[in-house]
């Protein structure tokens, strides 16, 4: 069979294999959904605790995100073991999200120290940060819902500049619904279709 | 077939060309991924990837994953150069045929 391989057949094999590798869609949306729902729970919880005056420290609910981070590390290790293929796209996206995580931690610590009443501006910085990895991931994956989600985060960050800071958690809720939860479900459905 | 005498004989084979084309598109891939995408038998695929490894076109790493052996394949710089040269030669050949 190999001896009969013509030039056209060779090109067809190359084309077919590159397409197969490219169409192997390993993004199942699980992390977008996990973080989307967790941040939605925390931001709505924050607002409700404040609104009904249920706690003097409504921001304490955000401690759950540390548990989320621990779970994510375990999940990422398991997912890495299950993977049959590693692509350059996945690697790029992983570094984008690592950059985001570092930005979030450093900005919270440093800005919290140097800016008086930083809690009034915290969510604006958070929304600006959310936009970056979401937009870039969408661009790398060529996936429009994430690109739009990233842009939506920046629009909300802009709006937050004109809204009382007590309502910022609600803007954050809206951001994660549009930027992570909706794209997460679309990615999940695409991944399932591929598996059929 | 004389037109093909200058093409890399190692890559001018259906399965080996398919494997290299897959590996050029990803960072690294498990043996089972290659088997699934090429529809080859495990035995034939093992023989062909060993030939690519002997020519230093790919790297093969064997490790254990959840107590099961796992074979990871990755294209090398030599492999990428050979693939690029193959495509260039193929293009030249097809241009001549036009």
XYZ file of C-alpha atoms in Angstrom:
294
model
C 0.000 0.000 0.000
C 2.830 2.368 0.943
C 4.561 1.850 -2.399
C 1.446 3.053 -4.221
C 1.173 6.299 -2.265
C 0.774 9.127 -4.762
C 1.509 12.803 -4.221
C -2.184 13.612 -3.941
C -2.683 10.794 -1.418
C 0.252 12.034 0.647
C -1.242 15.517 0.775
C -4.648 14.060 1.650
C -3.135 12.126 4.590
C -1.332 15.225 5.891
C -4.475 17.317 5.535
C -6.723 14.720 7.182
C -4.402 14.136 10.152
C -3.820 17.825 10.809
C -7.591 18.367 10.726
C -8.153 15.424 13.085
C -5.607 16.798 15.559
C -7.095 20.277 15.263
C -10.669 19.071 15.734
C -9.793 17.045 18.798
C -11.610 19.271 21.248
C -10.383 18.691 24.789
C -11.974 21.721 26.444
C -15.055 20.366 28.224
C -15.944 23.622 30.003
C -15.786 22.027 33.466
C -13.458 24.615 34.995
C -15.472 27.528 33.584
C -18.594 25.993 35.113
C -16.930 25.209 38.429
C -15.510 28.711 38.876
C -18.570 30.344 37.366
C -20.955 28.747 39.855
C -18.573 29.207 42.798
C -18.031 32.916 42.102
C -21.758 33.375 41.454
C -22.510 31.775 44.854
C -19.908 33.947 46.615
C -20.877 37.215 44.939
C -24.627 36.730 45.411
C -24.001 35.495 48.963
C -21.876 38.572 49.643
C -24.617 40.875 48.424
C -27.412 39.066 50.284
C -25.421 38.956 53.544
C -24.906 42.705 53.214
C -28.470 43.496 52.071
C -30.231 41.551 54.852
C -27.579 42.597 57.345
C -26.849 38.961 58.196
C -23.143 39.428 58.768
C -20.779 42.229 59.710
C -18.207 40.689 57.355
C -20.122 39.657 54.230
C -16.838 39.355 52.291
C -15.916 36.370 54.491
C -17.853 34.159 52.056
C -15.022 34.625 49.544
C -12.918 32.287 51.706
C -14.662 29.531 49.748
C -12.555 30.431 46.718
C -9.460 29.083 48.547
C -11.239 25.732 48.852
C -12.071 26.086 45.168
C -8.412 26.663 44.334
C -7.411 23.542 46.302
C -10.062 21.474 44.499
C -8.904 22.852 41.154
C -5.293 21.780 41.757
C -6.496 18.198 42.463
C -8.852 18.292 39.454
C -6.101 19.600 37.138
C -3.732 16.812 38.223
C -6.387 14.148 37.583
C -7.326 15.679 34.224
C -3.667 15.763 33.189
C -3.361 12.052 33.941
C -6.470 11.274 31.873
C -5.309 13.255 28.830
C -4.282 11.355 25.711
C -2.858 14.380 23.977
C -1.303 17.688 24.959
C -1.747 20.562 22.563
C 0.048 23.905 22.290
C -3.337 25.629 22.610
C -4.026 24.034 25.991
C -0.576 24.950 27.221
C -1.038 28.582 26.167
C -4.440 28.767 27.858
C -3.044 27.206 31.048
C -0.364 29.924 31.219
C -2.971 32.642 30.618
C -4.968 31.399 33.634
C -1.836 31.009 35.781
C -1.009 34.667 34.950
C -4.551 35.604 35.951
C -4.298 33.757 39.278
C -0.977 35.465 40.084
C -2.447 38.875 39.125
C -5.443 38.311 41.391
C -3.378 37.313 44.434
C -0.694 39.996 43.985
C -3.193 42.778 43.296
C -5.339 41.810 46.299
C -2.334 41.813 48.645
C -0.464 44.844 47.288
C -3.393 47.117 46.416
C -5.102 46.145 49.669
C -2.069 47.477 51.516
C -1.393 50.673 49.588
C -4.906 51.903 48.759
C -7.025 53.086 51.680
C -10.596 51.676 51.597
C -9.523 49.242 48.889
C -12.676 47.172 49.446
C -14.539 49.946 47.617
C -12.493 49.303 44.469
C -11.678 45.633 44.842
C -14.454 44.396 42.535
C -13.480 46.856 39.796
C -9.978 45.349 39.756
C -11.483 41.848 39.908
C -13.735 42.559 36.892
C -10.816 43.987 34.895
C -8.773 40.866 35.771
C -11.655 38.467 34.876
C -11.838 40.011 31.419
C -8.200 39.267 30.545
C -8.030 35.425 30.673
C -11.595 35.091 29.394
C -10.936 37.262 26.354
C -7.550 35.664 25.609
C -8.866 32.097 26.031
C -11.695 32.918 23.633
C -9.211 34.331 21.155
C -6.871 31.308 21.401
C -9.762 28.813 21.158
C -11.457 30.951 18.476
C -14.564 30.726 20.648
C -16.753 33.793 20.440
C -18.796 33.372 23.663
C -15.572 33.712 25.708
C -14.395 36.711 23.666
C -17.743 38.414 24.273
C -17.644 37.341 27.934
C -14.239 38.992 28.370
C -15.484 42.204 26.758
C -18.587 42.082 28.982
C -16.365 41.944 32.111
C -14.576 45.112 31.000
C -17.864 46.892 30.248
C -19.063 45.971 33.762
C -15.756 47.165 35.255
C -16.396 50.497 33.550
C -19.994 50.638 34.819
C -18.780 49.702 38.325
C -16.868 52.995 38.369
C -20.230 54.781 38.427
C -22.103 52.470 40.807
C -22.050 52.353 44.615
C -19.537 49.704 45.700
C -22.188 47.778 47.668
C -23.697 46.713 44.332
C -20.401 45.578 42.840
C -20.954 41.930 43.868
C -24.114 41.955 41.724
C -22.097 43.168 38.737
C -19.625 40.355 39.432
C -22.516 37.860 39.416
C -23.622 39.139 36.023
C -20.020 38.941 34.768
C -19.524 35.288 35.678
C -22.900 34.251 34.248
C -22.046 35.774 30.863
C -18.277 35.189 30.818
C -17.973 31.707 32.352
C -21.272 29.924 33.020
C -22.905 30.359 29.605
C -19.672 29.642 27.624
C -19.004 26.730 30.017
C -22.309 25.054 29.096
C -21.710 25.674 25.379
C -18.229 24.100 25.661
C -19.683 21.159 27.601
C -22.292 20.517 24.921
C -19.657 20.764 22.139
C -17.412 18.329 24.005
C -20.256 15.836 24.501
C -21.181 15.982 20.823
C -17.570 15.156 19.928
C -17.650 12.140 22.241
C -20.720 10.651 20.504
C 7.241 5.964 -8.958
C 10.620 7.277 -10.053
C 9.348 10.807 -9.408
C 9.338 10.001 -5.719
C 12.929 8.882 -5.492
C 13.962 12.086 -3.680
C 11.170 11.991 -1.132
C 12.142 10.866 2.339
C 11.316 7.131 2.210
C 10.728 7.083 5.941
C 7.903 9.584 5.652
C 6.605 8.363 2.312
C 4.528 5.702 3.979
C 0.846 6.003 4.781
C 0.996 5.255 8.501
C 4.303 6.960 9.307
C 3.205 10.081 7.421
C -0.098 10.058 9.315
C 1.710 9.755 12.667
C 4.134 12.578 11.869
C 1.274 14.795 10.601
C -0.577 14.250 13.881
C 2.493 14.863 16.023
C 3.417 18.031 14.153
C 0.040 19.467 15.202
C 0.214 18.711 18.941
C 2.749 19.007 21.732
C 2.715 15.301 22.564
C 0.294 12.433 22.165
C -0.360 9.088 23.772
C -0.007 5.906 21.716
C -3.764 5.282 22.048
C -4.524 8.723 20.586
C -2.389 7.926 17.521
C -4.031 4.527 17.198
C -7.516 6.039 17.425
C -6.836 8.765 14.834
C -4.972 6.589 12.321
C -7.203 3.501 12.706
C -4.040 1.385 12.702
C -3.552 -1.852 14.614
C -1.454 -1.634 17.762
C 1.158 -3.983 16.326
C 1.640 -2.107 13.056
C 1.659 1.257 14.826
C 4.324 0.037 17.292
C 6.571 -1.070 14.439
C 6.148 2.204 12.535
C 6.712 4.521 15.490
C 9.809 2.526 16.389
C 11.164 3.258 12.879
C 10.455 6.966 13.378
C 12.187 6.822 16.742
C 15.249 5.071 15.280
C 15.554 7.934 12.764
C 15.288 10.397 15.673
C 12.093 11.872 14.151
C 10.126 11.279 17.338
C 10.778 10.736 21.035
C 9.005 7.970 22.886
C 8.556 8.121 26.642
C 7.217 5.126 28.511
C 5.765 5.724 31.932
C 3.115 4.421 34.309
C -0.235 6.161 34.662
C -2.580 4.795 37.352
C -0.593 1.535 37.310
C -1.021 1.154 33.531
C 1.846 1.611 31.081
C 1.564 4.753 29.003
C 3.530 5.523 25.848
C 3.883 9.194 24.961
C 5.158 10.296 21.557
C 6.571 13.689 20.675
C 8.029 14.997 17.423
C 11.684 16.128 17.558
C 13.375 19.077 15.819
C 14.820 16.591 13.301
C 11.310 15.236 12.728
C 9.869 18.706 12.110
C 12.659 19.510 9.653
C 12.138 16.187 7.849
C 8.389 16.817 7.649
C 8.918 20.327 6.275
C 11.393 19.007 3.695
C 8.938 16.248 2.732
C 6.108 18.755 2.186
C 8.444 21.033 0.209
C 9.565 18.151 -2.038
C 6.000 16.982 -2.461
C 4.892 20.458 -3.484
C 7.721 20.646 -6.021
C 6.713 17.271 -7.428
C 3.068 18.321 -7.733
C 4.076 21.604 -9.405
C 6.119 19.665 -11.949
C 3.132 17.418 -12.643
C 0.811 20.420 -13.369
